[in-house]
Amino acid sequence: MGREHWKKIWVGSAGNMVEWFDWFVYASFATYFAGAFFPEGDDTAKLMNTAGIFAVGFFMRPVGGWLLGRVGDRKGRKAALTLTVSLMSASAVLIAIAPTYGVAGYGGAAVLLIARLLQGLSVGGEYAASATYLTEASAPERRGFASSFQYVSMTAGQIVGLGLQIILQRTMSADALHSWGWRIPFIIGAFGAAVVFYLRRNMLETEVYEESGDDTPAGEKGTIKALWAHKREAFLVIALTMGGTVAYYTYTTYLTKYLSNSAGLPKQTATLVSFCALIVFACLQPLVGTLSDRIGRRPLLITFAIGSTFLTVPIMTMLKHAGSFWPALGLSLLALVVITGYTSINACVKAELFPTGVRALGVALPYAIANALFGGTAEYVALWFKDAGVESGFYWYVAGCAAVSLVVYLSMRETRDIDLNRVAETAPGVTPSPAASRVP
């Protein structure tokens, strides 16, 4: 992989990291600011309120996926990536300055809601633009490796957020963190987004986009009409995302709260478990991505789905009774190793399904819909089951979503050797178009 390829991957990944830092610190610091925007009451109820606003951000992701996916297909990947980081910077500033319930009543929660809507718009386009950019910027035989940096950077954003949380927990009192310390990561996120905006304004466009050879009419690029011509692939993206996104958000954004509220670990210990597990998880992504370049995407997706279907219930049950750092870390790592079969390659699998003229929108909109329905609601569903006194029901829910995706993985075609300049893979059971060709 040449120097130019690495430069494109670096710039795309650095921006993605800051985007997801801003997105995830909301979840990781929610236990500290939940009481700031809502009146006194049950702690679980306040967390459900903040989780509800977290979920609302996901429901804006399809809108962001549509708008920014259209920009990415019509104006270029660079234009979409620059716009996404601008929106994320604005949302971080809003959260950092949002007034508390004691100052403005529910006005503070309203500002928080607006900020999450902006974040939803931004991330809805960021995932697809970044996934498309990383996939297109790499050599054909290294797409799995290159696109794995999608989740390396996503996870790095969360690691930085958790690392900052650990530092603040050890340098500030609990009262200070609940009072004003939780604002610090959002200030840092806004500054980081400004730096990335500068980097992305000077990034290079992908050759695949500039030399596009697909037959999508210029006036239809990035449109719903063009996407509808590939509706089977769009529904495939929703189905293959379902199990992966629920599992991912369960063992990343929700894990710290689960270890703290359900397993009874101190907040500092729960945060440290997540931090250490995510470092290993990030390091695994390129290794498994490289493996997919050798053996294909489907074997890894199938392995993930089988593992998640049959191991989720016992892992979550044992995590609840882990009791200390090392057992909790070991179980968390086991879960994240299983999920790596999905996270390391899902970006390139989706990008490989669509032609260049509709690739960004084709990845963005159906993926955002799947996340709105399953990923964004995972934490809220988990807390709902807990509040209802049947927390184990959530374990079966996660396993069931993985089982649905398993059926899709077993029936879908392999996408590893697709030529991005000419072909979109077809949905399960559909004969490829006559124009289909593969890389020799």
PDB file of N, CA and C in Angstrom, residues 323-408:
ATOM      1  N   GLY A 323     -18.046  -9.479  39.725  1.00  0.00           N
ATOM      2  CA  GLY A 323     -17.604  -9.110  41.066  1.00  0.00           C
ATOM      3  C   GLY A 323     -16.318  -8.310  41.162  1.00  0.00           C
ATOM      4  N   SER A 324     -15.414  -8.444  40.200  1.00  0.00           N
ATOM      5  CA  SER A 324     -14.142  -7.723  40.277  1.00  0.00           C
ATOM      6  C   SER A 324     -13.596  -7.448  38.877  1.00  0.00           C
ATOM      7  N   PHE A 325     -12.469  -6.754  38.818  1.00  0.00           N
ATOM      8  CA  PHE A 325     -11.916  -6.273  37.553  1.00  0.00           C
ATOM      9  C   PHE A 325     -11.575  -7.391  36.576  1.00  0.00           C
ATOM     10  N   TRP A 326     -10.793  -8.380  36.992  1.00  0.00           N
ATOM     11  CA  TRP A 326     -10.265  -9.369  36.052  1.00  0.00           C
ATOM     12  C   TRP A 326     -11.339 -10.258  35.432  1.00  0.00           C
ATOM     13  N   PRO A 327     -12.271 -10.806  36.207  1.00  0.00           N
ATOM     14  CA  PRO A 327     -13.343 -11.590  35.554  1.00  0.00           C
ATOM     15  C   PRO A 327     -14.164 -10.744  34.581  1.00  0.00           C
ATOM     16  N   ALA A 328     -14.448  -9.496  34.960  1.00  0.00           N
ATOM     17  CA  ALA A 328     -15.223  -8.614  34.080  1.00  0.00           C
ATOM     18  C   ALA A 328     -14.444  -8.323  32.798  1.00  0.00           C
ATOM     19  N   LEU A 329     -13.132  -8.099  32.921  1.00  0.00           N
ATOM     20  CA  LEU A 329     -12.305  -7.835  31.742  1.00  0.00           C
ATOM     21  C   LEU A 329     -12.252  -9.044  30.820  1.00  0.00           C
ATOM     22  N   GLY A 330     -12.069 -10.218  31.386  1.00  0.00           N
ATOM     23  CA  GLY A 330     -11.990 -11.431  30.574  1.00  0.00           C
ATOM     24  C   GLY A 330     -13.264 -11.685  29.786  1.00  0.00           C
ATOM     25  N   LEU A 331     -14.402 -11.528  30.428  1.00  0.00           N
ATOM     26  CA  LEU A 331     -15.686 -11.742  29.754  1.00  0.00           C
ATOM     27  C   LEU A 331     -15.946 -10.668  28.702  1.00  0.00           C
ATOM     28  N   SER A 332     -15.570  -9.440  29.016  1.00  0.00           N
ATOM     29  CA  SER A 332     -15.750  -8.349  28.047  1.00  0.00           C
ATOM     30  C   SER A 332     -14.892  -8.582  26.806  1.00  0.00           C
ATOM     31  N   LEU A 333     -13.661  -9.041  27.012  1.00  0.00           N
ATOM     32  CA  LEU A 333     -12.779  -9.333  25.882  1.00  0.00           C
ATOM     33  C   LEU A 333     -13.324 -10.467  25.026  1.00  0.00           C
ATOM     34  N   LEU A 334     -13.864 -11.489  25.657  1.00  0.00           N
ATOM     35  CA  LEU A 334     -14.451 -12.589  24.901  1.00  0.00           C
ATOM     36  C   LEU A 334     -15.568 -12.084  23.999  1.00  0.00           C
ATOM     37  N   ALA A 335     -16.423 -11.239  24.544  1.00  0.00           N
ATOM     38  CA  ALA A 335     -17.534 -10.693  23.760  1.00  0.00           C
ATOM     39  C   ALA A 335     -17.022  -9.847  22.596  1.00  0.00           C
ATOM     40  N   LEU A 336     -16.017  -9.018  22.845  1.00  0.00           N
ATOM     41  CA  LEU A 336     -15.502  -8.126  21.809  1.00  0.00           C
ATOM     42  C   LEU A 336     -14.725  -8.882  20.734  1.00  0.00           C
ATOM     43  N   VAL A 337     -14.073  -9.970  21.100  1.00  0.00           N
ATOM     44  CA  VAL A 337     -13.411 -10.809  20.094  1.00  0.00           C
ATOM     45  C   VAL A 337     -14.441 -11.377  19.131  1.00  0.00           C
ATOM     46  N   VAL A 338     -15.557 -11.823  19.660  1.00  0.00           N
ATOM     47  CA  VAL A 338     -16.634 -12.345  18.811  1.00  0.00           C
ATOM     48  C   VAL A 338     -17.151 -11.261  17.870  1.00  0.00           C
ATOM     49  N   ILE A 339     -17.371 -10.070  18.407  1.00  0.00           N
ATOM     50  CA  ILE A 339     -17.933  -8.972  17.619  1.00  0.00           C
ATOM     51  C   ILE A 339     -16.976  -8.501  16.527  1.00  0.00           C
ATOM     52  N   THR A 340     -15.679  -8.730  16.713  1.00  0.00           N
ATOM     53  CA  THR A 340     -14.691  -8.300  15.723  1.00  0.00           C
ATOM     54  C   THR A 340     -14.955  -8.902  14.346  1.00  0.00           C
ATOM     55  N   GLY A 341     -15.561 -10.077  14.304  1.00  0.00           N
ATOM     56  CA  GLY A 341     -15.903 -10.685  13.019  1.00  0.00           C
ATOM     57  C   GLY A 341     -16.854  -9.835  12.200  1.00  0.00           C
ATOM     58  N   TYR A 342     -17.604  -8.977  12.866  1.00  0.00           N
ATOM     59  CA  TYR A 342     -18.499  -8.034  12.188  1.00  0.00           C
ATOM     60  C   TYR A 342     -17.861  -6.664  12.010  1.00  0.00           C
ATOM     61  N   THR A 343     -17.329  -6.104  13.102  1.00  0.00           N
ATOM     62  CA  THR A 343     -16.868  -4.720  13.071  1.00  0.00           C
ATOM     63  C   THR A 343     -15.700  -4.490  12.118  1.00  0.00           C
ATOM     64  N   SER A 344     -14.795  -5.457  12.005  1.00  0.00           N
ATOM     65  CA  SER A 344     -13.582  -5.257  11.217  1.00  0.00           C
ATOM     66  C   SER A 344     -13.851  -5.136   9.727  1.00  0.00           C
ATOM     67  N   ILE A 345     -14.976  -5.679   9.253  1.00  0.00           N
ATOM     68  CA  ILE A 345     -15.195  -5.732   7.801  1.00  0.00           C
ATOM     69  C   ILE A 345     -16.532  -5.179   7.342  1.00  0.00           C
ATOM     70  N   ASN A 346     -17.409  -4.791   8.246  1.00  0.00           N
ATOM     71  CA  ASN A 346     -18.752  -4.399   7.803  1.00  0.00           C
ATOM     72  C   ASN A 346     -18.726  -3.162   6.917  1.00  0.00           C
ATOM     73  N   ALA A 347     -17.738  -2.278   7.108  1.00  0.00           N
ATOM     74  CA  ALA A 347     -17.656  -1.077   6.269  1.00  0.00           C
ATOM     75  C   ALA A 347     -17.418  -1.435   4.809  1.00  0.00           C
ATOM     76  N   CYS A 348     -16.438  -2.306   4.563  1.00  0.00           N
ATOM     77  CA  CYS A 348     -16.135  -2.636   3.171  1.00  0.00           C
ATOM     78  C   CYS A 348     -17.211  -3.527   2.558  1.00  0.00           C
ATOM     79  N   VAL A 349     -17.820  -4.403   3.342  1.00  0.00           N
ATOM     80  CA  VAL A 349     -18.885  -5.264   2.806  1.00  0.00           C
ATOM     81  C   VAL A 349     -20.019  -4.407   2.255  1.00  0.00           C
ATOM     82  N   LYS A 350     -20.424  -3.392   2.998  1.00  0.00           N
ATOM     83  CA  LYS A 350     -21.519  -2.527   2.553  1.00  0.00           C
ATOM     84  C   LYS A 350     -21.114  -1.696   1.343  1.00  0.00           C
ATOM     85  N   ALA A 351     -19.897  -1.149   1.383  1.00  0.00           N
ATOM     86  CA  ALA A 351     -19.427  -0.344   0.256  1.00  0.00           C
ATOM     87  C   ALA A 351     -19.311  -1.185  -1.015  1.00  0.00           C
ATOM     88  N   GLU A 352     -18.974  -2.454  -0.862  1.00  0.00           N
ATOM     89  CA  GLU A 352     -18.801  -3.343  -2.007  1.00  0.00           C
ATOM     90  C   GLU A 352     -20.121  -3.749  -2.655  1.00  0.00           C
ATOM     91  N   LEU A 353     -21.218  -3.425  -2.022  1.00  0.00           N
ATOM     92  CA  LEU A 353     -22.530  -3.798  -2.560  1.00  0.00           C
ATOM     93  C   LEU A 353     -23.055  -2.829  -3.617  1.00  0.00           C
ATOM     94  N   PHE A 354     -22.512  -1.594  -3.653  1.00  0.00           N
ATOM     95  CA  PHE A 354     -23.110  -0.542  -4.486  1.00  0.00           C
ATOM     96  C   PHE A 354     -22.118   0.022  -5.505  1.00  0.00           C
ATOM     97  N   PRO A 355     -22.630   0.519  -6.644  1.00  0.00           N
ATOM     98  CA  PRO A 355     -21.777   1.219  -7.609  1.00  0.00           C
ATOM     99  C   PRO A 355     -21.395   2.598  -7.071  1.00  0.00           C
ATOM    100  N   THR A 356     -20.387   3.212  -7.677  1.00  0.00           N
ATOM    101  CA  THR A 356     -19.822   4.465  -7.176  1.00  0.00           C
ATOM    102  C   THR A 356     -20.848   5.590  -7.070  1.00  0.00           C
ATOM    103  N   GLY A 357     -21.749   5.709  -8.059  1.00  0.00           N
ATOM    104  CA  GLY A 357     -22.691   6.815  -8.106  1.00  0.00           C
ATOM    105  C   GLY A 357     -23.730   6.824  -7.017  1.00  0.00           C
ATOM    106  N   VAL A 358     -23.872   5.727  -6.287  1.00  0.00           N
ATOM    107  CA  VAL A 358     -24.860   5.671  -5.213  1.00  0.00           C
ATOM    108  C   VAL A 358     -24.269   4.988  -3.971  1.00  0.00           C
ATOM    109  N   ARG A 359     -22.951   4.829  -3.959  1.00  0.00           N
ATOM    110  CA  ARG A 359     -22.301   4.073  -2.875  1.00  0.00           C
ATOM    111  C   ARG A 359     -22.450   4.756  -1.521  1.00  0.00           C
ATOM    112  N   ALA A 360     -22.186   6.051  -1.431  1.00  0.00           N
ATOM    113  CA  ALA A 360     -22.266   6.740  -0.144  1.00  0.00           C
ATOM    114  C   ALA A 360     -23.695   6.711   0.404  1.00  0.00           C
ATOM    115  N   LEU A 361     -24.669   7.014  -0.448  1.00  0.00           N
ATOM    116  CA  LEU A 361     -26.063   6.966  -0.010  1.00  0.00           C
ATOM    117  C   LEU A 361     -26.494   5.539   0.274  1.00  0.00           C
ATOM    118  N   GLY A 362     -26.035   4.594  -0.548  1.00  0.00           N
ATOM    119  CA  GLY A 362     -26.411   3.195  -0.361  1.00  0.00           C
ATOM    120  C   GLY A 362     -25.933   2.623   0.951  1.00  0.00           C
ATOM    121  N   VAL A 363     -24.771   3.070   1.398  1.00  0.00           N
ATOM    122  CA  VAL A 363     -24.279   2.652   2.712  1.00  0.00           C
ATOM    123  C   VAL A 363     -24.956   3.459   3.810  1.00  0.00           C
ATOM    124  N   ALA A 364     -25.090   4.765   3.603  1.00  0.00           N
ATOM    125  CA  ALA A 364     -25.534   5.671   4.666  1.00  0.00           C
ATOM    126  C   ALA A 364     -26.964   5.437   5.112  1.00  0.00           C
ATOM    127  N   LEU A 365     -27.918   5.482   4.174  1.00  0.00           N
ATOM    128  CA  LEU A 365     -29.322   5.475   4.561  1.00  0.00           C
ATOM    129  C   LEU A 365     -29.770   4.162   5.195  1.00  0.00           C
ATOM    130  N   PRO A 366     -29.561   3.002   4.553  1.00  0.00           N
ATOM    131  CA  PRO A 366     -30.002   1.754   5.192  1.00  0.00           C
ATOM    132  C   PRO A 366     -29.248   1.439   6.475  1.00  0.00           C
ATOM    133  N   TYR A 367     -27.953   1.779   6.528  1.00  0.00           N
ATOM    134  CA  TYR A 367     -27.193   1.557   7.756  1.00  0.00           C
ATOM    135  C   TYR A 367     -27.738   2.426   8.885  1.00  0.00           C
ATOM    136  N   ALA A 368     -28.049   3.692   8.567  1.00  0.00           N
ATOM    137  CA  ALA A 368     -28.589   4.596   9.581  1.00  0.00           C
ATOM    138  C   ALA A 368     -29.961   4.130  10.062  1.00  0.00           C
ATOM    139  N   ILE A 369     -30.767   3.609   9.159  1.00  0.00           N
ATOM    140  CA  ILE A 369     -32.078   3.079   9.550  1.00  0.00           C
ATOM    141  C   ILE A 369     -31.904   1.908  10.515  1.00  0.00           C
ATOM    142  N   ALA A 370     -30.990   1.002  10.188  1.00  0.00           N
ATOM    143  CA  ALA A 370     -30.734  -0.145  11.061  1.00  0.00           C
ATOM    144  C   ALA A 370     -30.247   0.294  12.429  1.00  0.00           C
ATOM    145  N   ASN A 371     -29.394   1.323  12.465  1.00  0.00           N
ATOM    146  CA  ASN A 371     -28.896   1.817  13.741  1.00  0.00           C
ATOM    147  C   ASN A 371     -29.965   2.526  14.542  1.00  0.00           C
ATOM    148  N   ALA A 372     -30.853   3.243  13.839  1.00  0.00           N
ATOM    149  CA  ALA A 372     -31.949   3.909  14.538  1.00  0.00           C
ATOM    150  C   ALA A 372     -32.871   2.888  15.199  1.00  0.00           C
ATOM    151  N   LEU A 373     -33.132   1.807  14.491  1.00  0.00           N
ATOM    152  CA  LEU A 373     -34.059   0.793  14.997  1.00  0.00           C
ATOM    153  C   LEU A 373     -33.438  -0.113  16.053  1.00  0.00           C
ATOM    154  N   PHE A 374     -32.145  -0.412  15.916  1.00  0.00           N
ATOM    155  CA  PHE A 374     -31.539  -1.423  16.776  1.00  0.00           C
ATOM    156  C   PHE A 374     -30.355  -0.909  17.600  1.00  0.00           C
ATOM    157  N   GLY A 375     -29.411  -0.191  16.976  1.00  0.00           N
ATOM    158  CA  GLY A 375     -28.248   0.269  17.717  1.00  0.00           C
ATOM    159  C   GLY A 375     -28.569   1.355  18.727  1.00  0.00           C
ATOM    160  N   GLY A 376     -29.264   2.388  18.277  1.00  0.00           N
ATOM    161  CA  GLY A 376     -29.574   3.506  19.153  1.00  0.00           C
ATOM    162  C   GLY A 376     -30.516   3.164  20.280  1.00  0.00           C
ATOM    163  N   THR A 377     -31.337   2.159  20.085  1.00  0.00           N
ATOM    164  CA  THR A 377     -32.303   1.777  21.111  1.00  0.00           C
ATOM    165  C   THR A 377     -31.770   0.694  22.050  1.00  0.00           C
ATOM    166  N   ALA A 378     -30.574   0.146  21.768  1.00  0.00           N
ATOM    167  CA  ALA A 378     -30.061  -0.976  22.567  1.00  0.00           C
ATOM    168  C   ALA A 378     -29.976  -0.624  24.051  1.00  0.00           C
ATOM    169  N   GLU A 379     -29.390   0.531  24.345  1.00  0.00           N
ATOM    170  CA  GLU A 379     -29.247   0.929  25.745  1.00  0.00           C
ATOM    171  C   GLU A 379     -30.601   1.177  26.388  1.00  0.00           C
ATOM    172  N   TYR A 380     -31.510   1.809  25.665  1.00  0.00           N
ATOM    173  CA  TYR A 380     -32.835   2.086  26.216  1.00  0.00           C
ATOM    174  C   TYR A 380     -33.586   0.780  26.469  1.00  0.00           C
ATOM    175  N   VAL A 381     -33.499  -0.155  25.526  1.00  0.00           N
ATOM    176  CA  VAL A 381     -34.154  -1.463  25.700  1.00  0.00           C
ATOM    177  C   VAL A 381     -33.571  -2.186  26.910  1.00  0.00           C
ATOM    178  N   ALA A 382     -32.241  -2.119  27.067  1.00  0.00           N
ATOM    179  CA  ALA A 382     -31.603  -2.765  28.215  1.00  0.00           C
ATOM    180  C   ALA A 382     -32.111  -2.181  29.529  1.00  0.00           C
ATOM    181  N   LEU A 383     -32.186  -0.856  29.605  1.00  0.00           N
ATOM    182  CA  LEU A 383     -32.675  -0.212  30.824  1.00  0.00           C
ATOM    183  C   LEU A 383     -34.159  -0.468  31.042  1.00  0.00           C
ATOM    184  N   TRP A 384     -34.921  -0.611  29.959  1.00  0.00           N
ATOM    185  CA  TRP A 384     -36.346  -0.926  30.087  1.00  0.00           C
ATOM    186  C   TRP A 384     -36.538  -2.302  30.703  1.00  0.00           C
ATOM    187  N   PHE A 385     -35.784  -3.275  30.224  1.00  0.00           N
ATOM    188  CA  PHE A 385     -35.862  -4.618  30.802  1.00  0.00           C
ATOM    189  C   PHE A 385     -35.443  -4.589  32.275  1.00  0.00           C
ATOM    190  N   LYS A 386     -34.407  -3.821  32.589  1.00  0.00           N
ATOM    191  CA  LYS A 386     -33.940  -3.728  33.973  1.00  0.00           C
ATOM    192  C   LYS A 386     -35.004  -3.090  34.852  1.00  0.00           C
ATOM    193  N   ASP A 387     -35.612  -2.018  34.378  1.00  0.00           N
ATOM    194  CA  ASP A 387     -36.640  -1.328  35.146  1.00  0.00           C
ATOM    195  C   ASP A 387     -37.866  -2.201  35.353  1.00  0.00           C
ATOM    196  N   ALA A 388     -38.109  -3.098  34.379  1.00  0.00           N
ATOM    197  CA  ALA A 388     -39.257  -4.010  34.475  1.00  0.00           C
ATOM    198  C   ALA A 388     -38.957  -5.226  35.345  1.00  0.00           C
ATOM    199  N   GLY A 389     -37.704  -5.367  35.785  1.00  0.00           N
ATOM    200  CA  GLY A 389     -37.345  -6.474  36.656  1.00  0.00           C
ATOM    201  C   GLY A 389     -37.013  -7.769  35.941  1.00  0.00           C
ATOM    202  N   VAL A 390     -36.840  -7.695  34.621  1.00  0.00           N
ATOM    203  CA  VAL A 390     -36.508  -8.901  33.837  1.00  0.00           C
ATOM    204  C   VAL A 390     -35.295  -8.589  32.949  1.00  0.00           C
ATOM    205  N   GLU A 391     -34.203  -8.228  33.583  1.00  0.00           N
ATOM    206  CA  GLU A 391     -33.027  -7.786  32.833  1.00  0.00           C
ATOM    207  C   GLU A 391     -32.515  -8.844  31.870  1.00  0.00           C
ATOM    208  N   SER A 392     -32.677 -10.116  32.209  1.00  0.00           N
ATOM    209  CA  SER A 392     -32.195 -11.182  31.332  1.00  0.00           C
ATOM    210  C   SER A 392     -32.905 -11.193  29.984  1.00  0.00           C
ATOM    211  N   GLY A 393     -34.079 -10.585  29.909  1.00  0.00           N
ATOM    212  CA  GLY A 393     -34.778 -10.508  28.630  1.00  0.00           C
ATOM    213  C   GLY A 393     -33.962  -9.776  27.586  1.00  0.00           C
ATOM    214  N   PHE A 394     -33.144  -8.812  28.029  1.00  0.00           N
ATOM    215  CA  PHE A 394     -32.304  -8.077  27.087  1.00  0.00           C
ATOM    216  C   PHE A 394     -31.237  -8.979  26.494  1.00  0.00           C
ATOM    217  N   TYR A 395     -30.707  -9.917  27.261  1.00  0.00           N
ATOM    218  CA  TYR A 395     -29.685 -10.819  26.735  1.00  0.00           C
ATOM    219  C   TYR A 395     -30.243 -11.619  25.551  1.00  0.00           C
ATOM    220  N   TRP A 396     -31.465 -12.094  25.715  1.00  0.00           N
ATOM    221  CA  TRP A 396     -32.107 -12.877  24.655  1.00  0.00           C
ATOM    222  C   TRP A 396     -32.437 -12.000  23.449  1.00  0.00           C
ATOM    223  N   TYR A 397     -32.732 -10.751  23.696  1.00  0.00           N
ATOM    224  CA  TYR A 397     -32.990  -9.819  22.597  1.00  0.00           C
ATOM    225  C   TYR A 397     -31.749  -9.653  21.722  1.00  0.00           C
ATOM    226  N   VAL A 398     -30.579  -9.456  22.363  1.00  0.00           N
ATOM    227  CA  VAL A 398     -29.326  -9.311  21.624  1.00  0.00           C
ATOM    228  C   VAL A 398     -29.022 -10.582  20.831  1.00  0.00           C
ATOM    229  N   ALA A 399     -29.197 -11.727  21.471  1.00  0.00           N
ATOM    230  CA  ALA A 399     -28.949 -13.005  20.801  1.00  0.00           C
ATOM    231  C   ALA A 399     -29.894 -13.206  19.618  1.00  0.00           C
ATOM    232  N   GLY A 400     -31.145 -12.804  19.795  1.00  0.00           N
ATOM    233  CA  GLY A 400     -32.128 -12.956  18.724  1.00  0.00           C
ATOM    234  C   GLY A 400     -31.798 -12.105  17.514  1.00  0.00           C
ATOM    235  N   CYS A 401     -31.331 -10.881  17.740  1.00  0.00           N
ATOM    236  CA  CYS A 401     -30.932 -10.011  16.621  1.00  0.00           C
ATOM    237  C   CYS A 401     -29.763 -10.615  15.851  1.00  0.00           C
ATOM    238  N   ALA A 402     -28.811 -11.203  16.577  1.00  0.00           N
ATOM    239  CA  ALA A 402     -27.672 -11.857  15.933  1.00  0.00           C
ATOM    240  C   ALA A 402     -28.129 -13.049  15.107  1.00  0.00           C
ATOM    241  N   ALA A 403     -29.127 -13.770  15.608  1.00  0.00           N
ATOM    242  CA  ALA A 403     -29.632 -14.939  14.881  1.00  0.00           C
ATOM    243  C   ALA A 403     -30.262 -14.531  13.553  1.00  0.00           C
ATOM    244  N   VAL A 404     -30.967 -13.402  13.544  1.00  0.00           N
ATOM    245  CA  VAL A 404     -31.558 -12.908  12.293  1.00  0.00           C
ATOM    246  C   VAL A 404     -30.460 -12.586  11.283  1.00  0.00           C
ATOM    247  N   SER A 405     -29.414 -11.898  11.734  1.00  0.00           N
ATOM    248  CA  SER A 405     -28.311 -11.570  10.836  1.00  0.00           C
ATOM    249  C   SER A 405     -27.592 -12.820  10.355  1.00  0.00           C
ATOM    250  N   LEU A 406     -27.525 -13.856  11.192  1.00  0.00           N
ATOM    251  CA  LEU A 406     -26.881 -15.107  10.795  1.00  0.00           C
ATOM    252  C   LEU A 406     -27.539 -15.691   9.549  1.00  0.00           C
ATOM    253  N   VAL A 407     -28.857 -15.637   9.500  1.00  0.00           N
ATOM    254  CA  VAL A 407     -29.577 -16.151   8.327  1.00  0.00           C
ATOM    255  C   VAL A 407     -29.150 -15.386   7.074  1.00  0.00           C
ATOM    256  N   VAL A 408     -28.975 -14.072   7.218  1.00  0.00           N
ATOM    257  CA  VAL A 408     -28.560 -13.241   6.076  1.00  0.00           C
ATOM    258  C   VAL A 408     -27.142 -13.583   5.653  1.00  0.00           C
TER     259      VAL A 408
END
